[in-house]
mmCIF file of C-alpha atoms and ligand atoms in Angstrom:
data_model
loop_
_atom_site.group_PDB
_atom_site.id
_atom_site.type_symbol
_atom_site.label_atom_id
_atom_site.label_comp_id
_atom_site.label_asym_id
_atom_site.label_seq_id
_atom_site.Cartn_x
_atom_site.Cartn_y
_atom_site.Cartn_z
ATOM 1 C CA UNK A 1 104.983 169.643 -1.046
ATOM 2 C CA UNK A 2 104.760 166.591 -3.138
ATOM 3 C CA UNK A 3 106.784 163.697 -1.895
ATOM 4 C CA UNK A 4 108.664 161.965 -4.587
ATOM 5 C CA UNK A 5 109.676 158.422 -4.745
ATOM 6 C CA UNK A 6 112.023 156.199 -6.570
ATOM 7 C CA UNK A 7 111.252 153.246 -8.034
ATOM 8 C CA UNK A 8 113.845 151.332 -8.539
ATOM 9 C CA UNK A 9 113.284 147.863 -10.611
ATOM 10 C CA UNK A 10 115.801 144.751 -10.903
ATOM 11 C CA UNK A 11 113.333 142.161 -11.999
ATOM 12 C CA UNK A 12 111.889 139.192 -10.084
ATOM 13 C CA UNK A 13 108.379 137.616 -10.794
ATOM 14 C CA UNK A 14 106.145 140.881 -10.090
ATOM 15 C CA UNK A 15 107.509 141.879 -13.549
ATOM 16 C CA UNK A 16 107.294 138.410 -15.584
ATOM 17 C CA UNK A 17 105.354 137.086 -18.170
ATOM 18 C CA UNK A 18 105.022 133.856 -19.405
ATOM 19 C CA UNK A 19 107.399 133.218 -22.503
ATOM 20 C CA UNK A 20 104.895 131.236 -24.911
ATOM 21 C CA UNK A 21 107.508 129.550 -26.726
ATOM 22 C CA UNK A 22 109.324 128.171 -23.348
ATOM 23 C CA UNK A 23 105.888 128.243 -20.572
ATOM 24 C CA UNK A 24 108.953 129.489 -18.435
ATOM 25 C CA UNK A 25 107.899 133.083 -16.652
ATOM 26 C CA UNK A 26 110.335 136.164 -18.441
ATOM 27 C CA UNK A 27 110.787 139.435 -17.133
ATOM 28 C CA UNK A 28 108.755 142.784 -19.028
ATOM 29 C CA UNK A 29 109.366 146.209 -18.943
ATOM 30 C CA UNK A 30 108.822 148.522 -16.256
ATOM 31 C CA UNK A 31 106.327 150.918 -18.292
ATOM 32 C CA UNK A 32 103.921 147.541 -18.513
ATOM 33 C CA UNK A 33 104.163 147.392 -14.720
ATOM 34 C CA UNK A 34 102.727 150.560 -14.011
ATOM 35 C CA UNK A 35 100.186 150.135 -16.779
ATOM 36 C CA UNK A 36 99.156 147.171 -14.420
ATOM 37 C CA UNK A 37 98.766 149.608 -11.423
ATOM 38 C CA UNK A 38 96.841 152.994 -12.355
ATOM 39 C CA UNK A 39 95.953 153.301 -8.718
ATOM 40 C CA UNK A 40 100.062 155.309 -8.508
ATOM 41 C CA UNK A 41 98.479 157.459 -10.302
ATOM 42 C CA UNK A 42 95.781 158.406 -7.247
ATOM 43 C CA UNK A 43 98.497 159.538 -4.887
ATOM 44 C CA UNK A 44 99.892 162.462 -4.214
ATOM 45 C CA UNK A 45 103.098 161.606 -5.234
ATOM 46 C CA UNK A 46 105.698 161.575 -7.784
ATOM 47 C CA UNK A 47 107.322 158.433 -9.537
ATOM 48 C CA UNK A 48 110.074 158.224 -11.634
ATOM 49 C CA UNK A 49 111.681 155.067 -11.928
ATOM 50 C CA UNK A 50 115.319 153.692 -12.533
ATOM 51 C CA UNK A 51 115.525 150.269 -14.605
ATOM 52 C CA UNK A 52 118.152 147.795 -14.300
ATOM 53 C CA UNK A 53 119.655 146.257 -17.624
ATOM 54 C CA UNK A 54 119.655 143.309 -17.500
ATOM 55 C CA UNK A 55 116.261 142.550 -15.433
ATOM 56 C CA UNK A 56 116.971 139.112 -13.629
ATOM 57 C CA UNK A 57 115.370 136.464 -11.502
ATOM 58 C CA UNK A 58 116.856 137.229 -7.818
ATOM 59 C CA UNK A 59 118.342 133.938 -7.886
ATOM 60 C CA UNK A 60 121.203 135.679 -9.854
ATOM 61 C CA UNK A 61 121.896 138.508 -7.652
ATOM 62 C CA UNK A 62 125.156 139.128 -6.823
ATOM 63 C CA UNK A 63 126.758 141.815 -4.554
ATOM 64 C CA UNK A 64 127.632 143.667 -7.203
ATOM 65 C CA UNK A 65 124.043 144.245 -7.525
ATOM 66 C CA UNK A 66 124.105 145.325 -3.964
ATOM 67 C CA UNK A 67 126.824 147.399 -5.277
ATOM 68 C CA UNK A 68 124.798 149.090 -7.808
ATOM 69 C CA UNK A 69 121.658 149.749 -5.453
ATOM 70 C CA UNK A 70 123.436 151.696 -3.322
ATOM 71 C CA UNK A 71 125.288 153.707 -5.607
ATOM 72 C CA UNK A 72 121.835 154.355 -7.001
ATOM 73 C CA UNK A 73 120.551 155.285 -4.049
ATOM 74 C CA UNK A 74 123.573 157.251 -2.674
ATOM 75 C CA UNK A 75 123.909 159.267 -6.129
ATOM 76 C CA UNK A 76 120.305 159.900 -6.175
ATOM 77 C CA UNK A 77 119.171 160.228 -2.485
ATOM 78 C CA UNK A 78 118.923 164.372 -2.315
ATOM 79 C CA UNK A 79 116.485 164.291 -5.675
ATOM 80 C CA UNK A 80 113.846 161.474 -3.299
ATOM 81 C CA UNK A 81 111.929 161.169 -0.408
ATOM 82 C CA UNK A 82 111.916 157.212 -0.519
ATOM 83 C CA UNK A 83 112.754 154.753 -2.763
ATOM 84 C CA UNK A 84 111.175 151.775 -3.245
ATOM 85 C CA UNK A 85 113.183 148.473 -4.820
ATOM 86 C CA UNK A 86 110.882 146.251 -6.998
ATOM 87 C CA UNK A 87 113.105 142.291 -6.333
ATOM 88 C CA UNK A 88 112.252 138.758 -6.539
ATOM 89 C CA UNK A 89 111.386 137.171 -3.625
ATOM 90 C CA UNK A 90 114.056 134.427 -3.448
ATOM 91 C CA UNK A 91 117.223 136.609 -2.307
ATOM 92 C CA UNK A 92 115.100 139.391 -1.162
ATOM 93 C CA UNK A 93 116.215 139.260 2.746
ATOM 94 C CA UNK A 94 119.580 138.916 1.914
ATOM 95 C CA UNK A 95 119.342 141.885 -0.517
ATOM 96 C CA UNK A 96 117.752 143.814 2.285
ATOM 97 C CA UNK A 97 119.879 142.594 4.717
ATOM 98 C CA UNK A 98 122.900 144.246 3.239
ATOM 99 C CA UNK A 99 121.732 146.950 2.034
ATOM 100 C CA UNK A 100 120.862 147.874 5.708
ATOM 101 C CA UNK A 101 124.845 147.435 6.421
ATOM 102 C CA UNK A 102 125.696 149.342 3.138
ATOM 103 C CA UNK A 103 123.833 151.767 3.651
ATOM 104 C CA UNK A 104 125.213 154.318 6.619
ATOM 105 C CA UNK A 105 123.455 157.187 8.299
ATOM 106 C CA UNK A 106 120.165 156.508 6.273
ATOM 107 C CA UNK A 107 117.445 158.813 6.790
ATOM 108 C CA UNK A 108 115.009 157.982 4.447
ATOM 109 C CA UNK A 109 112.728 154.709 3.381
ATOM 110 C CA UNK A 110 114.491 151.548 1.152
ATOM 111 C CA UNK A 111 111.434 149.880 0.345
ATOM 112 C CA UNK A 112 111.719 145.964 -0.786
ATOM 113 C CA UNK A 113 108.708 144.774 -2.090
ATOM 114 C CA UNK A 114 107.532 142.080 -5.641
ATOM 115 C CA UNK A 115 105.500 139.356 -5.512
ATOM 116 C CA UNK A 116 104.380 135.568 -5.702
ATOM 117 C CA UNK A 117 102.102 136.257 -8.652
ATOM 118 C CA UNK A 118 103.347 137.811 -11.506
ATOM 119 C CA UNK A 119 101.230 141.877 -11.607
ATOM 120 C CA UNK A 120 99.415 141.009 -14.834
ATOM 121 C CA UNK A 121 97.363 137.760 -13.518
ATOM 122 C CA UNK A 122 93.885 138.377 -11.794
ATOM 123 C CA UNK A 123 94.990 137.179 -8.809
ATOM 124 C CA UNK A 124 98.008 139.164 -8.474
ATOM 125 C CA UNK A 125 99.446 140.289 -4.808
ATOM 126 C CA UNK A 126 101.943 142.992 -7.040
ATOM 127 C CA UNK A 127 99.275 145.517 -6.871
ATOM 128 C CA UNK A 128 99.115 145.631 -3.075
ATOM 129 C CA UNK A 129 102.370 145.380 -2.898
ATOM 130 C CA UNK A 130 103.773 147.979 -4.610
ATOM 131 C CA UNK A 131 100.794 150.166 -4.074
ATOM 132 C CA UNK A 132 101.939 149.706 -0.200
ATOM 133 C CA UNK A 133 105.238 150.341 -0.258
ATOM 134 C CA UNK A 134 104.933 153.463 -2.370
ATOM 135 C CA UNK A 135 102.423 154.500 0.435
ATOM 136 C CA UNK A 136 104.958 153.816 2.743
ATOM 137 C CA UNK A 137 108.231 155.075 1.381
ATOM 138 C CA UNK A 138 106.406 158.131 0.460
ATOM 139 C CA UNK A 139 104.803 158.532 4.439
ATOM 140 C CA UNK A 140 106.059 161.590 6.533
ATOM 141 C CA UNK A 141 104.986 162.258 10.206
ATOM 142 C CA UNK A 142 104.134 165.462 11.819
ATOM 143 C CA UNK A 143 107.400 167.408 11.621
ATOM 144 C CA UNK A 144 107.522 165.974 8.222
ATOM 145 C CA UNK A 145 110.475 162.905 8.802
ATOM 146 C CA UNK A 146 109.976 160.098 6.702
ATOM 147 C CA UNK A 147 107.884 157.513 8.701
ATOM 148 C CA UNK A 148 109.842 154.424 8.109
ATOM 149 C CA UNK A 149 114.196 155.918 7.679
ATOM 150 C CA UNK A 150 114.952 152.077 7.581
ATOM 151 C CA UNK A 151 115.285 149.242 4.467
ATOM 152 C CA UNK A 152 112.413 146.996 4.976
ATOM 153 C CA UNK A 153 110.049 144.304 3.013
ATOM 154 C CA UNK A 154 106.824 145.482 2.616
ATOM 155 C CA UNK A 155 105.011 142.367 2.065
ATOM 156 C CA UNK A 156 101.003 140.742 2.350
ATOM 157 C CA UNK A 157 100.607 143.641 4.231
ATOM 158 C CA UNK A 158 103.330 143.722 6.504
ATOM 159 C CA UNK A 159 106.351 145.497 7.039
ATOM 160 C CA UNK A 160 108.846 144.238 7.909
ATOM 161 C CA UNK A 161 112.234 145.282 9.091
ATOM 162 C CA UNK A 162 115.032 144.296 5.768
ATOM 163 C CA UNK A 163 117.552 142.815 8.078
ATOM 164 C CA UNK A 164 115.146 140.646 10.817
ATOM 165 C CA UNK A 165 112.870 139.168 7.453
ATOM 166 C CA UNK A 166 113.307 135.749 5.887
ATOM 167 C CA UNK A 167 112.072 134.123 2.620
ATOM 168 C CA UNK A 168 108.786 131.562 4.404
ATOM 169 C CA UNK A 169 106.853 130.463 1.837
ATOM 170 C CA UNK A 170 107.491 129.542 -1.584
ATOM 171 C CA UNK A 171 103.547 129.413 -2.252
ATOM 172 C CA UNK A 172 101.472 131.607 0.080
ATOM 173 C CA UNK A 173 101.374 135.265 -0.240
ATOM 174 C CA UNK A 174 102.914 136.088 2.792
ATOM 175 C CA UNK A 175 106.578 135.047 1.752
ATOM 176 C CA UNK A 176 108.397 136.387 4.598
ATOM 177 C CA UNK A 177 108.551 136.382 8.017
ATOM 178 C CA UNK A 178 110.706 138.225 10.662
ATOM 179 C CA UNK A 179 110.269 136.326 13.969
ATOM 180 C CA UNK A 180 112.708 138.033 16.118
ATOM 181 C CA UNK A 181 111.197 141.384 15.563
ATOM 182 C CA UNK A 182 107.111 142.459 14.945
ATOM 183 C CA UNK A 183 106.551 144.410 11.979
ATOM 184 C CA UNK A 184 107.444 147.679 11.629
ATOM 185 C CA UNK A 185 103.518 148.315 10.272
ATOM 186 C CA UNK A 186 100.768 146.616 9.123
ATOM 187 C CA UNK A 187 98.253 147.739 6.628
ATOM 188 C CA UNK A 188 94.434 147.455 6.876
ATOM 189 C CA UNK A 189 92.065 150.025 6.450
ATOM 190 C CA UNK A 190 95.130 152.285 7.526
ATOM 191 C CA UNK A 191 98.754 151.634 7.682
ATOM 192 C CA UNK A 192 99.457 151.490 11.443
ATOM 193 C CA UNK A 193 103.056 152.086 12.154
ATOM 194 C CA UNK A 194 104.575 150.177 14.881
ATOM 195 C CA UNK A 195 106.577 153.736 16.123
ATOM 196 C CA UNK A 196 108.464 152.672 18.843
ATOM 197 C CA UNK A 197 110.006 149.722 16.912
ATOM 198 C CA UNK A 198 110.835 151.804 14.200
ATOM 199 C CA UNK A 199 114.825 153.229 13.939
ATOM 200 C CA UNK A 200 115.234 157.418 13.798
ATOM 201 C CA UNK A 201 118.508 158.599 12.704
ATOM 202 C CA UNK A 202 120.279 160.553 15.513
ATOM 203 C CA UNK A 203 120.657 163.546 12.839
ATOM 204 C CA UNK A 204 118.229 163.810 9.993
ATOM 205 C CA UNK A 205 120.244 165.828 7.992
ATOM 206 C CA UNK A 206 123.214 163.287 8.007
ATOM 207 C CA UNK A 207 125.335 162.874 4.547
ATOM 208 C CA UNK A 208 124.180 159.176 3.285
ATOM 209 C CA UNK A 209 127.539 156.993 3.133
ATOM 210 C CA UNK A 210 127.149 153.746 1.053
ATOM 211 C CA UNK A 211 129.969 151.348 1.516
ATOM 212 C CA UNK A 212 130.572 149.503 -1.974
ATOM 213 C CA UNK A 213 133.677 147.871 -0.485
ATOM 214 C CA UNK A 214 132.225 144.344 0.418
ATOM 215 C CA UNK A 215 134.991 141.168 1.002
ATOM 216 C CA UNK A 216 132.858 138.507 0.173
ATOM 217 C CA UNK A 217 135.033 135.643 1.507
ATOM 218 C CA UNK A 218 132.154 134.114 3.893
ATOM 219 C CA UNK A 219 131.024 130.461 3.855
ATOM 220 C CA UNK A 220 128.508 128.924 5.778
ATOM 221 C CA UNK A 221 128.620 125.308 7.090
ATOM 222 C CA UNK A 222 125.223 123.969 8.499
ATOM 223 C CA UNK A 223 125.587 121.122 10.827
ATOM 224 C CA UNK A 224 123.872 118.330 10.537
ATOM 225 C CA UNK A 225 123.556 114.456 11.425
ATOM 226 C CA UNK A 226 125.813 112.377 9.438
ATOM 227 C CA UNK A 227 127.806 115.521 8.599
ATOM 228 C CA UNK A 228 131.709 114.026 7.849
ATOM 229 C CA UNK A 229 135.143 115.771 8.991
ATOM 230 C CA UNK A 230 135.668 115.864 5.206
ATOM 231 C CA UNK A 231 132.921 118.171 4.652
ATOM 232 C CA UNK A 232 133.444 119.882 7.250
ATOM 233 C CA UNK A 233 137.079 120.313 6.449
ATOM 234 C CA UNK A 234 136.415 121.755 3.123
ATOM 235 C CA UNK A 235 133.709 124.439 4.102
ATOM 236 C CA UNK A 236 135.868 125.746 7.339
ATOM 237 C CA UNK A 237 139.267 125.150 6.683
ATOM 238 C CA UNK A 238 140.513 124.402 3.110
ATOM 239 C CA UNK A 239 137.701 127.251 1.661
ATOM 240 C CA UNK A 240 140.021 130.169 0.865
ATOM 241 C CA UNK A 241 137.268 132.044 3.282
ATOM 242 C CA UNK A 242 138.220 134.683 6.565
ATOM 243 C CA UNK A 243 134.927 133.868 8.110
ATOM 244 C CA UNK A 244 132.290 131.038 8.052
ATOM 245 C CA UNK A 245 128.662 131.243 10.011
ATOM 246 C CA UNK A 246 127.941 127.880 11.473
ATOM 247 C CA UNK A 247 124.219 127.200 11.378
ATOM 248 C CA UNK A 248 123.709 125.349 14.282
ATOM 249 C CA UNK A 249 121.189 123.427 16.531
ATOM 250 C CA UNK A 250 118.491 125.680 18.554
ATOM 251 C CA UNK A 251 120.045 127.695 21.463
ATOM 252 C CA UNK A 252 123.587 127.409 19.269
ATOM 253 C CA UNK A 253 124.573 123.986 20.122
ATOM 254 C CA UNK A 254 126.334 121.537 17.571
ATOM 255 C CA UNK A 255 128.390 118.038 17.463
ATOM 256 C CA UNK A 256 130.448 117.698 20.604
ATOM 257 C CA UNK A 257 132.272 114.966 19.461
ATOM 258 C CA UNK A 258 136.303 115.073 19.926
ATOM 259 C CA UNK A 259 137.121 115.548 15.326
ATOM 260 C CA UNK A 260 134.180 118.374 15.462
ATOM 261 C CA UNK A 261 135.612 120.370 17.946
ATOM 262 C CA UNK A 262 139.760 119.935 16.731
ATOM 263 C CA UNK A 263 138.325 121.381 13.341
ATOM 264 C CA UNK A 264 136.784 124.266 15.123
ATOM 265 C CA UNK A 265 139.861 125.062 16.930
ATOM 266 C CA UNK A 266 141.867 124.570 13.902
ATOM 267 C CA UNK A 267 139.781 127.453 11.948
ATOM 268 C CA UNK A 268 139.751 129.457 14.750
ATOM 269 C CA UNK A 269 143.676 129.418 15.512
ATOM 270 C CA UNK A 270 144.151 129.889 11.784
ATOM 271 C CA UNK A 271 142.541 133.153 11.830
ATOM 272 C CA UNK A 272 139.196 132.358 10.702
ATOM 273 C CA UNK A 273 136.353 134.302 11.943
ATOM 274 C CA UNK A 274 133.582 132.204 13.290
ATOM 275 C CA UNK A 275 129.888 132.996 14.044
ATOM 276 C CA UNK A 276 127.354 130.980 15.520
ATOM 277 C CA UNK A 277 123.741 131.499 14.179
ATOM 278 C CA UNK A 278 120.752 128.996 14.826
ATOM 279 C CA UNK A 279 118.962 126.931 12.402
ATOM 280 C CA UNK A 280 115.714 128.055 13.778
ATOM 281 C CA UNK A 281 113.956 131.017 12.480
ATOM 282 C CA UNK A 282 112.610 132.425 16.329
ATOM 283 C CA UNK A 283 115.125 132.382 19.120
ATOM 284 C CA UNK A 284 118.547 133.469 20.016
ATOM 285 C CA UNK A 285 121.627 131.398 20.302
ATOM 286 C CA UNK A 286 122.949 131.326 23.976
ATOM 287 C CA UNK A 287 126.269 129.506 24.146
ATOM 288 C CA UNK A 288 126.317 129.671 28.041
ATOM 289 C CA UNK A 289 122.507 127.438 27.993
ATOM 290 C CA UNK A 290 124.137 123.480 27.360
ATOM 291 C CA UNK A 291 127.590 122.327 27.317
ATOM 292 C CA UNK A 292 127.665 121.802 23.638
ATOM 293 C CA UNK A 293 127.466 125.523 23.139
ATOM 294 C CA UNK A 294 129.761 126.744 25.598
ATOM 295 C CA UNK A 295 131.943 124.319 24.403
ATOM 296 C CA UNK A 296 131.793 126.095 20.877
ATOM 297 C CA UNK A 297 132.385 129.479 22.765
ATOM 298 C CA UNK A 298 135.782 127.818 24.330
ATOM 299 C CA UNK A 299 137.149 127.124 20.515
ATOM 300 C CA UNK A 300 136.640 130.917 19.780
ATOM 301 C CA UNK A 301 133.288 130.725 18.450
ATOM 302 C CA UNK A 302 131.025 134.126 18.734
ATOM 303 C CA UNK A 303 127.535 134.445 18.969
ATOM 304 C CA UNK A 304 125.320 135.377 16.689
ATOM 305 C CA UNK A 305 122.494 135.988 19.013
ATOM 306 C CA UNK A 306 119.372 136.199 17.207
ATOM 307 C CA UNK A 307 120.527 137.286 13.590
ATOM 308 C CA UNK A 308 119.081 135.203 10.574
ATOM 309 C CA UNK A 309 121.854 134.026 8.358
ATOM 310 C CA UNK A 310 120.820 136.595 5.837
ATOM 311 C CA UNK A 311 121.870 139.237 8.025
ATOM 312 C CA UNK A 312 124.772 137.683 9.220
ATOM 313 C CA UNK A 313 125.926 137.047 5.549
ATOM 314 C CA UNK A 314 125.765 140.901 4.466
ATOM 315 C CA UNK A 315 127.091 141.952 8.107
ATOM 316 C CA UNK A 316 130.504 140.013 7.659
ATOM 317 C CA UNK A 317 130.650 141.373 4.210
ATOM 318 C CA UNK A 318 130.212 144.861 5.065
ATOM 319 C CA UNK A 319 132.404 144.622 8.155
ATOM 320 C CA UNK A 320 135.309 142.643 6.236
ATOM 321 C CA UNK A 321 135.118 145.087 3.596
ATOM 322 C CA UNK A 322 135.622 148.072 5.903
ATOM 323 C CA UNK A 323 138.654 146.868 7.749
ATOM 324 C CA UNK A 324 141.509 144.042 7.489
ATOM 325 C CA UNK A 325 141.567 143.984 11.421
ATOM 326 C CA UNK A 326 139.978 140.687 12.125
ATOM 327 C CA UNK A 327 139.579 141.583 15.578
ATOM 328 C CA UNK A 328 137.649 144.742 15.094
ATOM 329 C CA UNK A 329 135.272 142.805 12.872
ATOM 330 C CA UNK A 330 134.574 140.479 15.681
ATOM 331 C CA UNK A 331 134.114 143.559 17.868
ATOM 332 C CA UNK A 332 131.323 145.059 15.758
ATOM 333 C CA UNK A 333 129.726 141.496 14.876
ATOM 334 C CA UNK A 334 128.720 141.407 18.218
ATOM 335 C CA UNK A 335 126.726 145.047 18.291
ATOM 336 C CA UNK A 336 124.254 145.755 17.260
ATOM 337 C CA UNK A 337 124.160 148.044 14.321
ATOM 338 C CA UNK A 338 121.407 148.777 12.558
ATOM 339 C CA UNK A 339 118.370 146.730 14.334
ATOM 340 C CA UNK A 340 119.607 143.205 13.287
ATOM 341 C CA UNK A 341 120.324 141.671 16.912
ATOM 342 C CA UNK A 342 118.093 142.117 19.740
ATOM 343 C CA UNK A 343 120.049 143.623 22.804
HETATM 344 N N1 LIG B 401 112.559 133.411 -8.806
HETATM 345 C C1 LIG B 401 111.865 134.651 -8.542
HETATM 346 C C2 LIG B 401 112.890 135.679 -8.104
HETATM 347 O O1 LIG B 401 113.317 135.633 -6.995
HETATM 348 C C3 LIG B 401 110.829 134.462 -7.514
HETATM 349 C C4 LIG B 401 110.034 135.688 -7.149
HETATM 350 O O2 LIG B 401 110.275 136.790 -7.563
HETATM 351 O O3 LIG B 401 109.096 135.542 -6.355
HETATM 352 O O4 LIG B 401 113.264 136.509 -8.880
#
């Protein structure tokens, strides 16, 4: 039977033009993107698409957008085999990333792709793109389960995994990267699926649950030379926040000196959840590697391990909105849920 796919599109540069009046790049209508790309015609499957009003540039998504997708996708999942989400590139990982968290007992592809080049230029990577990750979404294997049950980047090629990718390059046509986990496939002459890596529901006929409960109250404090008590004061303890991710040096270390570590302490007896995540884009933290770190551990400071902030972001929202219990956030931070951590 024919597979049939979703496309789902909220704007980004894949579907801009450039505004003559301003030179400034606009977005255009999803019909004009597929006139673009008459190769969707060639497969085997079939595309409908869903249209979000208004299209924006990703640098305005909000959760509420992350809201939306997954009502989308929850309210339409029995009527597709896939679904592919057409998204700017800037806020694409952290779209990804929660939607991964949102997102429970998925069974079927959530397929991120756009592009650095808008899809009407010559030198456009939109067509590859999206031709890719309809390819993909739309894949079955041999007992006819969707290849890929997981929300992922297709991108230059590669897929990658939603919540392991980052934004790279602003420039190059590989935009993202996911250095704590190899891609999920790669496409050449064939797509070549990376199986092993590549997360299979436990049932396949599991009811899709999207959480659209997300508590939002995160900040994120990343430490740095010259950084002052006041600053740091403002982002971890006056913020009316329940958790802050502290970007931190390589294997998780940060400041050691005496007003660092009181402020620390301070969050953390106030109730503030606190989670450790490295400013480096390969690697894991490991508080228990230089004194600095375990240090941090001592104030109540958890590990992130090897999340990217992106993920971390949309896993505290998730978790926050599912429970009040701060402890029982801090419980699940720590597991690994859907693929984000490496255990
Ligand atoms: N500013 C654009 C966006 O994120 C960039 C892109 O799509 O590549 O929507």
């Amino acid at each position: 039977m024919k597979s049939s796919i979703l496309i789902i599109y909220t704007g980004g540069t894949i579907g801009m033009k450039e505004d003559p009046a301003e030179g400034t790049l606009k977005p255009f209508d999803f019909s004009q993107i597929l006139e673009e790309v008459p190769e969707l015609g060639k497969f085997a499957v079939k595309i409908d698409s869903y249209t979000f009003d208004p299209l924006i540039d990703s640098s305005d998504v909000e959760p509420s957008l992350w809201v939306s997708l997954a009502t989308l996708i929850r309210d339409r999942y029995e009527d597709y085999d896939g679904f592919v989400i057409l998204h700017g590139t800037d806020t694409m990982a952290y779209s990804a990333s929660t939607l991964s968290f949102m997102l429970d007992g998925l069974s079927k592809p959530v397929v991120f792709t756009g592009s650095q080049l808008p899809i009407g230029v010559p030198r456009t990577d939109g067509k590859e793109n999206l031709i890719g990750a309809v390819e993909i979404a739309s894949a079955k294997d041999a007992d006819g389960h969707p290849r890929v049950p997981e929300v992922c980047i297709f991108f230059d090629s590669k897929l990658l995994r939603g919540n392991r990718s980052t934004k790279y390059s602003a420039e190059a046509f590989n935009a993202f990267v996911s250095p704590n986990c190899p891609p999920l496939a790669e496409a050449g002459i064939q797509i070549r699926y990376n199986t092993d890596l590549i997360r299979k529901p436990v049932y396949w006929d599991v009811q899709l649950r999207a959480q659209t409960h997300l508590d939002t109250r995160v900040s994120i404090l990343k430490v740095h030379p010259g950084m002052t008590a006041q600053v740091m004061r403002s982002v971890l303890i006056e913020s009316p926040t329940r958790a802050c991710i502290i970007e931190t040096y390589g294997s998780g270390n940060a400041i050691s000196k005496d007003w660092f570590l009181d402020i620390v302490r301070e969050a953390d007896r106030s109730g503030k959840i606190l989670l450790n995540v490295t400013q480096c884009k390969a690697g894991t933290v490991n508080m228990d590697l230089y004194a600095t770190g375990a240090t941090l551990k001592h104030c109540g400071v958890l590990s992130g391990a090897d999340i990217t902030t992106e993920a971390a972001l949309g896993k505290l929202f998730c978790l926050m909105g599912r429970s009040d219990n701060n402890q029982w956030v801090k419980t699940m931070l720590e597991k690994d849920l859907c693929g984000e951590i490496s255990k």
